[in-house]
Amino acid sequence: MTQPPPPPQQPPPGGGFGPPPDQPPQPGYGYPQAPQTPPPAAPQTPPPPPAQQPQPGYGYPQGAPQAPQPPQAPQVPPGYGYPGQQPGAYGQPPQPPYGQPGQPGQPGYGQPGYAYPQPTMPLQPQPGQPGGGGKFNAQLAIIVAAVVAIALIVGGGVWYSTSKDDGKKDDTASSGGGTGGTDDGNGGSGGTTSGGKEKAPADPSAKVLFQVPMPEVKNDSTVVVSGSWLTDKTYAKSGVAEIVGYDRDKGGKEWTIPLAGPVCQASRHVTDDNMTAILYQPAMPTKADPSHGCSQIALIDLDAGKKLWTKTLKTGDQLISFDNVTISGDTVAVGSTSGGGAFDVSGKLLWSPKPTDSCYDAGYGGGEKLVAVRKCGTYGQRQLHIQTIDPKSGKVISEYKMTQGIEYASVVSTNPLVVAADVGDSAGDGSGISDFFSIDNKTGKLRTRISAPGEQFAARCEGVTRIEYCNLLAVGNDRLYLPTEEHDGTGEYSQTNEIVAFDLSTGKQTGQRADAGDGYTISPLRMDGGNLIAYKRPPYDKGGQIVSIDGGSFKQTKLLENPAADTVRDVEAGMSPEYSELLYGDGHLFMSKVYASKRSGSTSEKEYLAVGFGTS
């Protein structure tokens, strides 16, 4: 957790793949955050100057929150349309499913471009092309002394006690959930592996399957293109006011779903029959009207390539601009500073914001369960209610009340229930995380609290608007898996890190550790049954890797390794897990951007919206 996220809905300054200058912490996280600045290269192998992300133009989605915002999170001028951070996300660089924060996204102006895959020649290693190079691109990171000996976080530390029930149970929906995990009961031993679906190929060497060129964006604007999904047949990716489905092996365009305006937010979850949900603007931004609000809620069929329905909700005569969207079971839930609402996948309204409520559902986390983050009180005296709710009725099943004064929380996982928060703004690095809270979602009681100092751990969450957008971490086996911050490796100028595990019943580290390897940095992507899928960002002369980590032994198995050719590495380096969307499944790795911009200055360097890799 080193670099602070960019301002809400603002892409990293500068252009291209390189890291932008440091920025003060801003609310929100999850979409790509400004990449970290690389360390000075070795004299004999100086790295080329990093490309910079384009400066945001007009069209930055402005939210109209009804709840007061903290003074340290000022609104930024129009010009950035990326939904929340992926910046930081995912996730996401900023973006944010992935690499994106702030008020309801109202993406900047842009016109639909061309997202047809092009021949893979530009990225494919050519015969005789050197796989290495003299470039050195290790990133500058906080050097953590003796990371190997990171002290175990004692589970019996300071806990936030659950507030007493005043006898007035709130029956309105107000829970938020995150990525699914493996629930072995209430505090089971976990840590064992039931295996996973992903199997190691005979040869993990991957090739470039296809690449999608960056769509055209006009008027030096920045437009949100967050959202990517992988099914057994299709890779789907948001473009400029559209979603396109590609053959996941060849990149052929299978279908296109046109939208009236840019995508603001996209659910990471997909139903059993491959349906997902998005938020988008009702029209394209213009200079005269740079934002229209993220009022359109849509259900997308990823198999058929169709938009099944579009819904809106109002407060009075005003359309509500939503901040986040998720899916749990057959329920599509959306949250905002005006409250939350939900629809069945059939389009039936399940619940909507109640103007008379003194509290409001800021957002929801989906997946295996539905959890809401319900906010009560005013800024400075806020109390967050973490509620597991019935996805059909919105009725509260259990509730945990966080200590008053915690303004924002992110739902890391809904089953088991894990919530992250920056308590007292103590993280100090814009990551949105100082502590994790393991909660029993059957009783609402706190199981344990895990301290995760920003100078030691590299996970990030965006709890200001994108409630369930957390990146660089995973939950499964009743464990929380976190990457450490980068530190010196054994080689000259090299950096590396590890993934460690915390027991969600005790709060203590389990002693399990997965080393990235000298020159690599490792980040959790998701669970695969009892195994952990992780991405290894490579050193300057290697390609990135996908590995499966056994949930019990922590033994690593290489599933995929990207080409080491310069042209391929340059593109891969511009899609880091902090600021882009990374999806892996069945020998396929897809990496994509969450912003599309018209670059200022030189346009000689080819930019890509997405690139796919695959093993044979």
Coordinates of C-alpha atoms in Angstrom, one line a residue:
M1 CA 0.0 0.0 0.0
T2 CA 2.4 2.6 -1.2
Q3 CA 0.8 5.2 -3.5
P4 CA -2.4 7.1 -2.7
P5 CA -5.3 6.9 -5.2
P6 CA -6.0 9.6 -7.7
P7 CA -8.9 12.0 -7.1
P8 CA -12.4 10.5 -7.4
Q9 CA -13.1 9.3 -11.0
Q10 CA -9.8 10.8 -12.1
P11 CA -7.3 8.8 -14.1
P12 CA -3.7 8.9 -13.2
P13 CA -2.0 12.1 -14.5
G14 CA 0.4 11.8 -17.4
G15 CA 0.0 9.3 -20.2
G16 CA 0.9 5.8 -21.3
F17 CA 2.1 3.0 -19.1
G18 CA 4.4 4.8 -16.7
P19 CA 3.6 5.8 -13.1
P20 CA 2.3 9.3 -12.5
P21 CA 3.6 11.6 -9.8
D22 CA 2.5 11.1 -6.2
Q23 CA -1.0 12.4 -5.4
P24 CA -2.7 13.1 -2.1
P25 CA -5.1 10.4 -0.8
Q26 CA -8.5 10.8 -2.3
P27 CA -11.7 9.0 -1.5
G28 CA -12.4 5.8 -3.3
Y29 CA -10.4 3.0 -4.6
G30 CA -10.6 0.0 -6.7
Y31 CA -10.0 1.2 -10.1
P32 CA -6.6 1.7 -11.4
Q33 CA -4.8 4.1 -9.2
A34 CA -1.8 6.0 -10.3
P35 CA 0.9 3.5 -10.9
Q36 CA 3.9 3.7 -8.6
T37 CA 7.0 5.5 -9.7
P38 CA 9.8 3.1 -10.7
P39 CA 13.1 3.4 -8.9
P40 CA 16.1 4.8 -10.7
A41 CA 17.6 2.1 -13.0
A42 CA 21.0 0.7 -12.7
P43 CA 23.5 3.0 -14.5
Q44 CA 24.4 0.4 -17.1
T45 CA 20.7 -0.4 -17.8
P46 CA 18.8 2.9 -17.7
P47 CA 15.1 2.4 -18.3
P48 CA 13.3 4.5 -20.9
P49 CA 11.2 7.3 -19.5
P50 CA 7.8 5.9 -18.6
A51 CA 4.8 6.9 -20.7
Q52 CA 2.3 9.0 -18.9
Q53 CA -1.4 8.6 -18.7
P54 CA -3.3 11.4 -20.6
Q55 CA -4.5 14.3 -18.6
P56 CA -8.2 14.2 -17.9
G57 CA -10.4 16.4 -20.0
Y58 CA -13.8 17.8 -19.4
G59 CA -16.5 15.3 -18.6
Y60 CA -15.4 14.2 -15.2
P61 CA -18.4 12.6 -13.6
Q62 CA -19.6 14.7 -10.8
G63 CA -21.6 13.2 -8.1
A64 CA -24.3 14.9 -6.2
P65 CA -24.0 13.2 -2.8
Q66 CA -26.5 14.0 -0.2
A67 CA -24.3 13.0 2.6
P68 CA -21.5 15.5 3.5
Q69 CA -18.0 14.4 2.3
P70 CA -14.9 14.7 4.3
P71 CA -12.8 17.8 3.8
Q72 CA -9.8 15.9 2.7
A73 CA -11.7 14.5 -0.2
P74 CA -12.6 17.6 -2.3
Q75 CA -14.4 17.4 -5.6
V76 CA -12.3 17.7 -8.6
P77 CA -13.0 19.6 -11.7
P78 CA -14.7 17.9 -14.6
G79 CA -12.5 15.9 -16.8
Y80 CA -12.3 12.3 -15.6
G81 CA -14.8 9.7 -16.2
Y82 CA -13.4 6.6 -14.8
P83 CA -15.7 4.9 -12.3
G84 CA -14.1 5.0 -8.9
Q85 CA -10.6 3.9 -8.5
Q86 CA -9.2 0.7 -9.7
P87 CA -7.0 3.1 -8.6
G88 CA -6.5 1.9 -7.6
A89 CA -9.2 -0.8 -9.5
Y90 CA -10.1 -3.9 -9.8
G91 CA -9.0 -2.5 -9.5
Q92 CA -8.6 -1.9 -9.6
P93 CA -4.5 1.0 -11.8
P94 CA -7.3 2.8 -11.2
Q95 CA -8.8 1.1 -12.8
P96 CA -11.2 -0.4 -11.9
P97 CA -12.6 -4.2 -12.6
Y98 CA -10.3 -4.8 -11.5
G99 CA -7.2 -1.1 -12.2
Q100 CA -10.9 3.8 -10.2
P101 CA -12.9 6.2 -7.0
G102 CA -15.0 9.2 -6.1
Q103 CA -18.5 10.3 -6.7
P104 CA -20.9 8.5 -9.0
G105 CA -19.1 8.1 -12.2
Q106 CA -20.2 10.2 -15.1
P107 CA -17.5 9.5 -17.6
G108 CA -15.9 12.1 -19.7
Y109 CA -16.8 12.9 -23.2
G110 CA -15.9 10.4 -25.9
Q111 CA -17.3 8.8 -29.0
P112 CA -17.6 5.1 -29.7
G113 CA -14.4 3.9 -31.2
Y114 CA -13.2 0.7 -32.8
A115 CA -12.6 -2.3 -30.6
Y116 CA -11.9 -4.9 -33.2
P117 CA -8.9 -7.0 -32.5
Q118 CA -6.0 -6.5 -34.7
P119 CA -3.4 -8.9 -36.0
T120 CA -1.2 -10.0 -33.2
M121 CA 2.0 -9.2 -35.1
P122 CA 2.9 -6.1 -33.1
L123 CA 3.0 -8.1 -29.8
Q124 CA 4.1 -11.5 -31.0
P125 CA 7.8 -12.2 -30.4
Q126 CA 9.5 -12.2 -33.8
P127 CA 12.1 -14.7 -34.8
G128 CA 15.5 -13.6 -33.6
Q129 CA 14.0 -11.0 -31.4
P130 CA 15.8 -10.8 -28.1
G131 CA 13.7 -11.9 -25.2
G132 CA 15.5 -9.6 -22.7
G133 CA 16.9 -6.2 -23.1
G134 CA 18.9 -3.7 -21.1
K135 CA 15.9 -2.0 -19.6
F136 CA 15.4 -2.0 -15.9
N137 CA 11.9 -1.3 -14.7
A138 CA 11.8 -2.3 -11.0
Q139 CA 9.3 -0.1 -9.2
L140 CA 10.2 2.1 -6.3
A141 CA 8.6 0.7 -3.2
I142 CA 8.9 1.2 0.5
I143 CA 11.8 -1.1 1.6
V144 CA 10.5 -3.1 4.5
A145 CA 13.3 -4.3 6.6
A146 CA 13.2 -7.9 7.5
V147 CA 9.9 -8.6 5.8
V148 CA 10.5 -12.3 6.4
A149 CA 10.1 -11.6 10.1
I150 CA 7.0 -9.5 9.9
A151 CA 5.5 -9.8 13.4
L152 CA 2.4 -11.8 13.7
I153 CA -0.7 -9.7 14.1
V154 CA -2.2 -10.7 17.5
G155 CA -5.8 -11.5 17.1
G156 CA -6.6 -10.5 20.6
G157 CA -5.8 -6.8 20.0
V158 CA -8.1 -3.9 20.2
W159 CA -11.5 -4.9 18.9
Y160 CA -14.5 -2.7 18.0
S161 CA -17.3 -4.1 20.0
T162 CA -20.7 -4.5 18.5
S163 CA -23.1 -1.9 19.6
K164 CA -26.0 -3.0 21.7
D165 CA -29.3 -3.7 20.0
D166 CA -31.7 -0.9 20.8
G167 CA -34.6 -3.2 19.9
K168 CA -35.3 -1.4 16.7
K169 CA -34.2 -3.7 13.9
D170 CA -34.0 -2.0 10.6
D171 CA -35.8 -4.2 8.0
T172 CA -34.6 -2.2 5.0
A173 CA -31.7 -3.6 3.0
S174 CA -28.4 -2.3 4.0
S175 CA -25.6 -4.8 3.6
G176 CA -22.7 -4.9 1.2
G177 CA -20.7 -7.9 0.1
G178 CA -17.6 -8.7 -1.8
T179 CA -15.9 -11.5 -3.5
G180 CA -16.9 -14.9 -2.5
G181 CA -14.9 -17.2 -0.3
T182 CA -15.1 -20.6 1.2
D183 CA -17.1 -20.7 4.4
D184 CA -16.1 -23.6 6.6
G185 CA -18.4 -22.6 9.4
N186 CA -17.7 -20.1 12.1
G187 CA -14.0 -20.1 12.6
G188 CA -13.1 -23.5 11.2
S189 CA -9.5 -24.4 10.8
G190 CA -9.4 -23.7 7.1
G191 CA -6.1 -23.8 5.3
T192 CA -6.7 -27.1 3.6
T193 CA -7.1 -27.5 -0.1
S194 CA -9.9 -29.1 -2.0
G195 CA -8.1 -28.4 -5.2
G196 CA -9.3 -26.2 -8.0
K197 CA -10.4 -26.3 -11.6
E198 CA -7.2 -24.7 -13.0
K199 CA -4.7 -27.3 -14.1
A200 CA -1.1 -26.8 -15.1
P201 CA -0.6 -27.3 -18.9
A202 CA 2.3 -29.5 -20.2
D203 CA 3.9 -26.3 -21.3
P204 CA 3.0 -23.1 -19.5
S205 CA 4.6 -20.9 -22.1
A206 CA 1.9 -18.5 -23.5
K207 CA 1.6 -16.6 -26.7
V208 CA -0.4 -13.4 -27.5
L209 CA -3.8 -14.5 -28.7
F210 CA -5.1 -11.1 -29.7
Q211 CA -5.1 -7.5 -28.8
V212 CA -7.9 -4.9 -28.8
P213 CA -6.7 -1.4 -29.9
M214 CA -7.6 1.6 -27.7
P215 CA -10.9 3.0 -29.0
E216 CA -11.1 6.5 -30.4
V217 CA -11.8 9.3 -27.9
K218 CA -12.4 12.8 -29.1
N219 CA -11.6 16.3 -27.6
D220 CA -8.8 15.2 -25.4
S221 CA -11.2 13.6 -23.0
T222 CA -11.0 10.6 -20.8
V223 CA -13.8 8.0 -20.8
V224 CA -14.5 5.1 -18.5
V225 CA -14.2 1.7 -20.0
S226 CA -14.3 -0.4 -16.9
G227 CA -15.8 -3.9 -16.9
S228 CA -14.5 -7.2 -18.2
W229 CA -15.8 -10.7 -18.0
L230 CA -14.6 -14.2 -19.0
T231 CA -16.9 -17.1 -19.7
D232 CA -16.1 -20.5 -21.1
K233 CA -16.4 -19.1 -24.6
T234 CA -16.2 -15.4 -24.6
Y235 CA -14.1 -12.5 -23.3
A236 CA -16.3 -9.4 -22.9
K237 CA -14.9 -5.9 -22.4
S238 CA -16.5 -2.4 -22.1
G239 CA -15.5 0.0 -24.8
V240 CA -16.6 3.6 -25.3
A241 CA -20.4 3.4 -24.8
E242 CA -20.5 -0.2 -25.7
I243 CA -19.7 -3.7 -24.5
V244 CA -18.1 -6.1 -27.0
G245 CA -17.8 -9.9 -26.8
Y246 CA -14.7 -11.5 -28.4
D247 CA -13.8 -15.1 -29.1
R248 CA -11.5 -15.8 -26.3
D249 CA -9.1 -17.8 -28.4
K250 CA -8.9 -15.9 -31.7
G251 CA -10.3 -12.5 -30.7
G252 CA -12.9 -12.4 -33.4
K253 CA -15.8 -10.0 -32.5
E254 CA -18.8 -12.1 -31.6
W255 CA -21.3 -9.4 -30.6
T256 CA -21.6 -5.7 -29.6
I257 CA -24.1 -4.1 -27.1
P258 CA -24.3 -0.4 -27.9
L259 CA -25.1 1.9 -25.0
A260 CA -26.5 5.4 -24.9
G261 CA -23.6 6.7 -22.9
P262 CA -20.3 5.5 -21.3
V263 CA -20.2 2.8 -18.6
C264 CA -19.8 4.1 -15.1
Q265 CA -19.5 0.9 -13.0
A266 CA -19.6 -2.8 -13.7
S267 CA -20.3 -5.7 -11.4
R268 CA -17.4 -8.2 -11.1
H269 CA -20.0 -11.0 -10.3
V270 CA -21.7 -13.1 -12.9
T271 CA -24.7 -15.3 -12.4
D272 CA -24.7 -19.1 -13.0
D273 CA -26.1 -18.4 -16.5
N274 CA -23.6 -15.7 -17.3
M275 CA -25.5 -12.5 -16.6
T276 CA -24.0 -9.4 -15.1
A277 CA -24.9 -5.8 -14.4
I278 CA -23.6 -2.4 -15.2
L279 CA -24.3 1.3 -14.6
Y280 CA -24.1 3.7 -17.5
Q281 CA -24.9 7.3 -18.5
P282 CA -28.2 8.0 -20.5
A283 CA -26.3 10.0 -23.1
M284 CA -22.8 10.8 -24.3
P285 CA -21.2 13.8 -22.5
T286 CA -20.7 16.9 -24.5
K287 CA -18.9 20.2 -23.9
A288 CA -22.2 21.8 -23.2
D289 CA -23.4 19.0 -20.9
P290 CA -20.3 17.1 -19.7
S291 CA -22.2 14.7 -17.4
H292 CA -25.6 13.1 -17.2
G293 CA -25.3 11.0 -14.1
C294 CA -25.0 7.2 -13.8
S295 CA -28.7 6.6 -13.6
Q296 CA -29.1 3.6 -16.0
I297 CA -29.0 0.1 -14.5
A298 CA -28.7 -2.7 -17.0
L299 CA -28.6 -6.5 -17.0
I300 CA -26.3 -8.0 -19.6
D301 CA -26.5 -11.5 -21.0
L302 CA -22.9 -12.4 -21.8
D303 CA -23.8 -15.6 -23.7
A304 CA -26.3 -14.0 -26.0
G305 CA -24.6 -10.6 -26.2
K306 CA -27.8 -8.7 -25.3
K307 CA -28.9 -6.0 -22.9
L308 CA -31.9 -7.7 -21.3
W309 CA -33.3 -4.6 -19.5
T310 CA -32.5 -1.1 -18.3
K311 CA -34.0 0.4 -15.1
T312 CA -33.9 3.7 -13.2
L313 CA -34.9 4.8 -9.8
K314 CA -35.9 8.3 -8.7
T315 CA -36.0 10.4 -5.5
G316 CA -38.9 12.7 -6.1
D317 CA -38.7 13.7 -9.8
Q318 CA -34.9 13.4 -9.9
L319 CA -33.2 10.3 -11.3
I320 CA -30.7 8.8 -8.8
S321 CA -27.1 8.7 -9.9
F322 CA -25.7 5.4 -8.5
D323 CA -22.2 4.8 -7.2
N324 CA -22.0 1.0 -7.4
V325 CA -23.7 -2.1 -8.7
T326 CA -23.4 -5.8 -7.8
I327 CA -25.1 -9.2 -8.2
S328 CA -25.9 -11.8 -5.6
G329 CA -28.0 -14.8 -6.7
D330 CA -30.8 -13.4 -8.9
T331 CA -30.6 -9.9 -7.4
V332 CA -29.1 -6.8 -8.9
A333 CA -28.4 -4.3 -6.2
V334 CA -27.3 -0.6 -6.5
G335 CA -26.2 1.9 -3.9
S336 CA -25.8 5.6 -3.6
T337 CA -25.8 8.6 -1.3
S338 CA -29.6 8.7 -1.9
G339 CA -30.0 5.1 -0.8
G340 CA -30.1 1.7 -2.4
G341 CA -32.4 -0.3 -4.5
A342 CA -32.6 -3.8 -6.1
F343 CA -34.2 -5.7 -8.9
D344 CA -34.7 -9.3 -9.7
V345 CA -33.0 -10.5 -12.9
S346 CA -36.5 -10.6 -14.4
G347 CA -36.6 -6.8 -13.9
K348 CA -39.0 -6.9 -11.0
L349 CA -38.3 -4.1 -8.4
L350 CA -37.5 -5.6 -5.0
W351 CA -36.8 -2.5 -3.0
S352 CA -36.0 1.2 -3.5
P353 CA -34.6 4.1 -1.5
K354 CA -36.9 5.5 1.2
P355 CA -36.6 9.3 1.3
T356 CA -37.8 9.4 5.0
D357 CA -35.0 7.1 6.2
S358 CA -32.4 8.7 8.5
C359 CA -29.9 6.1 7.2
Y360 CA -29.1 5.0 3.7
D361 CA -27.5 2.1 1.9
A362 CA -24.3 3.4 0.5
G363 CA -23.6 0.2 -1.4
Y364 CA -23.7 -3.5 -1.6
G365 CA -21.3 -6.4 -1.9
G366 CA -22.5 -9.5 -3.8
G367 CA -21.4 -12.9 -4.7
E368 CA -22.4 -15.8 -2.4
K369 CA -24.3 -13.5 -0.1
L370 CA -25.6 -10.0 -0.2
V371 CA -24.2 -7.5 2.3
A372 CA -24.9 -3.8 2.6
V373 CA -22.9 -0.9 4.1
R374 CA -25.6 1.2 5.6
K375 CA -24.6 4.7 6.8
C376 CA -26.2 6.5 9.7
G377 CA -25.4 9.9 11.2
T378 CA -23.5 12.9 9.8
Y379 CA -19.8 13.2 8.8
G380 CA -17.6 13.0 11.8
Q381 CA -20.3 11.2 13.8
R382 CA -21.0 8.5 11.2
Q383 CA -21.8 4.9 12.2
L384 CA -21.7 2.1 9.6
H385 CA -24.0 -0.9 9.9
I386 CA -22.6 -4.0 8.1
Q387 CA -25.7 -6.0 7.3
T388 CA -26.2 -9.4 5.7
I389 CA -29.5 -9.3 4.0
D390 CA -32.0 -11.5 2.2
P391 CA -31.4 -10.8 -1.5
K392 CA -35.1 -11.4 -2.3
S393 CA -36.7 -9.1 0.3
G394 CA -33.9 -6.9 1.6
K395 CA -34.7 -8.1 5.2
V396 CA -31.8 -7.8 7.5
I397 CA -30.4 -11.3 8.6
S398 CA -27.6 -10.0 10.8
E399 CA -25.9 -6.7 11.6
Y400 CA -22.6 -5.5 12.9
K401 CA -22.3 -1.9 13.9
M402 CA -18.8 -0.4 13.5
T403 CA -17.4 2.1 15.9
Q404 CA -18.7 5.6 15.4
G405 CA -16.4 7.8 13.4
I406 CA -15.4 5.3 10.8
E407 CA -16.6 7.0 7.6
Y408 CA -16.0 4.4 4.9
A409 CA -15.8 0.6 4.7
S410 CA -15.3 -1.9 1.9
V411 CA -16.7 -5.4 1.7
V412 CA -13.8 -7.7 0.8
S413 CA -15.8 -10.9 0.9
T414 CA -19.4 -11.8 1.7
N415 CA -18.9 -15.5 2.6
P416 CA -17.0 -15.5 4.9
L417 CA -17.8 -11.9 5.7
V418 CA -14.7 -9.7 5.7
V419 CA -14.8 -5.9 5.8
A420 CA -11.9 -3.4 5.4
A421 CA -11.7 0.1 6.8
D422 CA -9.1 2.9 7.2
V423 CA -9.7 3.5 10.9
G424 CA -8.9 7.1 11.9
D425 CA -7.2 7.6 8.5
S426 CA -4.3 5.8 10.0
A427 CA -3.3 3.8 6.8
G428 CA -1.5 6.9 5.6
D429 CA -1.1 5.7 2.0
G430 CA -4.4 6.1 0.3
S431 CA -5.0 2.4 0.3
G432 CA -8.3 2.6 2.2
I433 CA -7.1 -0.1 4.6
S434 CA -5.7 -0.1 8.1
D435 CA -7.7 -3.0 9.5
F436 CA -9.8 -5.9 8.4
F437 CA -12.9 -7.1 10.3
S438 CA -13.9 -10.7 10.2
I439 CA -17.6 -10.9 11.0
D440 CA -20.0 -13.8 11.6
N441 CA -22.7 -13.1 9.0
K442 CA -25.1 -15.4 10.8
T443 CA -25.0 -13.6 14.1
G444 CA -23.4 -10.3 13.2
K445 CA -20.7 -10.7 15.9
L446 CA -17.1 -9.7 15.3
R447 CA -14.9 -12.8 15.1
T448 CA -11.6 -10.9 15.0
R449 CA -9.9 -7.7 13.8
I450 CA -6.7 -7.9 11.8
S451 CA -4.3 -4.9 11.7
A452 CA -2.7 -4.4 8.3
P453 CA -0.3 -1.5 8.4
G454 CA 0.1 0.3 5.1
E455 CA 3.9 0.1 5.2
Q456 CA 3.8 -3.7 5.4
F457 CA 0.9 -4.8 3.1
A458 CA 0.0 -3.8 -0.4
A459 CA -3.8 -4.5 -0.7
R460 CA -6.1 -1.7 -1.6
C461 CA -9.8 -1.0 -1.2
E462 CA -12.2 1.7 -2.4
G463 CA -14.9 2.2 0.2
V464 CA -15.9 5.8 -0.5
T465 CA -18.2 4.9 -3.4
R466 CA -17.2 1.5 -4.8
I467 CA -18.1 -0.5 -1.7
E468 CA -16.9 -3.9 -2.9
Y469 CA -14.0 -2.9 -5.0
C470 CA -10.9 -4.3 -3.3
N471 CA -7.7 -5.3 -5.2
L472 CA -4.6 -7.4 -4.6
L473 CA -6.1 -9.7 -2.0
A474 CA -8.3 -12.8 -1.7
V475 CA -10.4 -14.6 0.8
G476 CA -10.9 -18.4 1.0
N477 CA -10.2 -21.4 3.3
D478 CA -11.3 -19.1 6.1
R479 CA -8.1 -17.2 5.4
L480 CA -7.3 -13.7 4.2
Y481 CA -4.4 -13.6 1.7
L482 CA -2.4 -10.4 1.5
P483 CA 0.7 -9.4 -0.4
T484 CA 3.5 -7.6 1.5
E485 CA 4.9 -4.4 0.2
E486 CA 7.9 -4.7 -2.1
H487 CA 11.4 -4.8 -0.6
D488 CA 14.9 -5.5 -1.7
G489 CA 15.6 -8.8 -3.3
T490 CA 18.8 -10.7 -3.4
G491 CA 19.9 -9.4 -6.8
E492 CA 21.3 -6.0 -7.4
Y493 CA 18.5 -3.4 -7.8
S494 CA 15.9 -6.2 -7.6
Q495 CA 12.6 -5.9 -5.7
T496 CA 10.3 -8.7 -4.5
N497 CA 7.5 -9.5 -2.1
E498 CA 5.4 -12.3 -0.6
I499 CA 1.8 -13.4 0.0
V500 CA 1.0 -14.2 3.6
A501 CA -2.2 -15.7 5.1
F502 CA -4.2 -14.6 8.2
D503 CA -6.7 -16.9 10.0
L504 CA -10.1 -15.3 10.0
S505 CA -11.0 -16.9 13.3
T506 CA -8.0 -15.8 15.3
G507 CA -6.6 -12.9 13.3
K508 CA -3.1 -14.4 13.5
Q509 CA -0.8 -15.1 10.6
T510 CA -0.8 -18.8 9.7
G511 CA 2.9 -19.0 8.9
Q512 CA 2.1 -19.7 5.3
R513 CA 4.1 -17.6 2.8
A514 CA 4.4 -17.6 -1.0
D515 CA 7.6 -15.9 -2.2
A516 CA 7.4 -14.0 -5.5
G517 CA 11.0 -14.9 -6.5
D518 CA 13.8 -12.4 -7.0
G519 CA 12.8 -9.6 -9.3
Y520 CA 9.1 -10.6 -9.3
T521 CA 6.2 -9.1 -7.2
I522 CA 3.2 -11.3 -6.5
S523 CA -0.5 -10.4 -6.1
P524 CA -3.5 -12.5 -5.3
L525 CA -6.2 -12.5 -8.0
R526 CA -8.9 -14.9 -6.8
M527 CA -9.6 -18.3 -5.3
D528 CA -9.9 -21.5 -7.3
G529 CA -11.6 -23.9 -4.9
G530 CA -9.1 -24.3 -2.1
N531 CA -6.2 -22.9 -4.1
L532 CA -5.1 -19.3 -4.6
I533 CA -4.6 -17.9 -8.1
A534 CA -1.9 -15.1 -8.2
Y535 CA -0.1 -13.0 -10.8
K536 CA 3.6 -12.4 -10.8
R537 CA 4.7 -9.1 -12.2
P538 CA 8.1 -9.8 -13.9
P539 CA 11.5 -8.3 -13.8
Y540 CA 12.7 -6.3 -16.9
D541 CA 13.8 -9.4 -18.9
K542 CA 11.0 -11.8 -18.2
G543 CA 7.3 -12.3 -18.9
G544 CA 4.6 -12.2 -16.2
Q545 CA 3.3 -15.4 -14.7
I546 CA 0.1 -16.9 -13.3
V547 CA 0.6 -19.4 -10.5
S548 CA -1.7 -21.6 -8.4
I549 CA -0.8 -21.7 -4.7
D550 CA -2.0 -24.8 -2.8
G551 CA -4.2 -23.7 0.0
G552 CA -2.5 -26.2 2.4
S553 CA 1.1 -26.5 1.5
F554 CA 1.4 -23.2 -0.3
K555 CA 3.3 -24.9 -3.0
Q556 CA 3.3 -22.9 -6.2
T557 CA 2.4 -24.4 -9.6
K558 CA 3.1 -22.3 -12.8
L559 CA 0.0 -22.1 -14.9
L560 CA 1.1 -19.6 -17.5
E561 CA 4.1 -17.5 -18.4
N562 CA 4.0 -14.6 -20.9
P563 CA 6.5 -14.0 -23.7
A564 CA 9.7 -12.1 -22.7
A565 CA 10.0 -10.1 -25.9
D566 CA 10.3 -6.3 -25.4
T567 CA 7.1 -5.5 -27.3
V568 CA 5.1 -7.8 -25.2
R569 CA 6.6 -6.8 -21.9
D570 CA 6.0 -3.1 -22.7
V571 CA 2.3 -3.7 -23.1
E572 CA 2.1 -6.0 -20.0
A573 CA 3.9 -3.5 -17.9
G574 CA 1.2 -0.9 -18.7
M575 CA -1.5 -3.2 -17.3
S576 CA -0.3 -3.8 -13.8
P577 CA -2.7 -5.5 -11.3
E578 CA -3.0 -2.3 -9.2
Y579 CA -4.4 -0.2 -12.1
S580 CA -6.0 -2.6 -14.6
E581 CA -8.4 -5.5 -14.8
L582 CA -6.8 -9.0 -14.9
L583 CA -8.8 -12.1 -15.5
Y584 CA -7.5 -15.7 -15.7
G585 CA -9.3 -18.9 -16.5
D586 CA -8.6 -22.2 -18.3
G587 CA -5.1 -21.2 -19.6
H588 CA -6.2 -17.7 -20.7
L589 CA -5.0 -14.4 -19.2
F590 CA -6.7 -11.1 -20.2
M591 CA -5.4 -7.7 -19.1
S592 CA -7.3 -4.5 -19.9
K593 CA -7.4 -0.8 -19.2
V594 CA -10.3 1.0 -17.5
Y595 CA -9.8 4.4 -19.1
A596 CA -9.7 5.4 -22.7
S597 CA -8.1 8.8 -23.5
K598 CA -6.9 10.8 -26.5
R599 CA -3.2 11.0 -25.8
S600 CA -1.5 14.3 -26.0
G601 CA 1.8 14.6 -27.7
S602 CA 3.4 11.7 -29.5
T603 CA 1.1 8.9 -30.7
S604 CA 3.8 6.7 -32.1
E605 CA 3.4 4.2 -29.3
K606 CA 0.5 1.8 -29.9
E607 CA -2.0 1.7 -27.1
Y608 CA -4.3 -1.3 -26.4
L609 CA -7.6 -1.5 -24.5
A610 CA -7.0 -5.2 -23.8
V611 CA -4.6 -8.0 -24.6
G612 CA -5.2 -11.8 -24.3
F613 CA -2.6 -14.5 -23.6
G614 CA -3.0 -18.2 -23.8
T615 CA -1.2 -21.5 -23.5
S616 CA -1.4 -24.2 -26.1

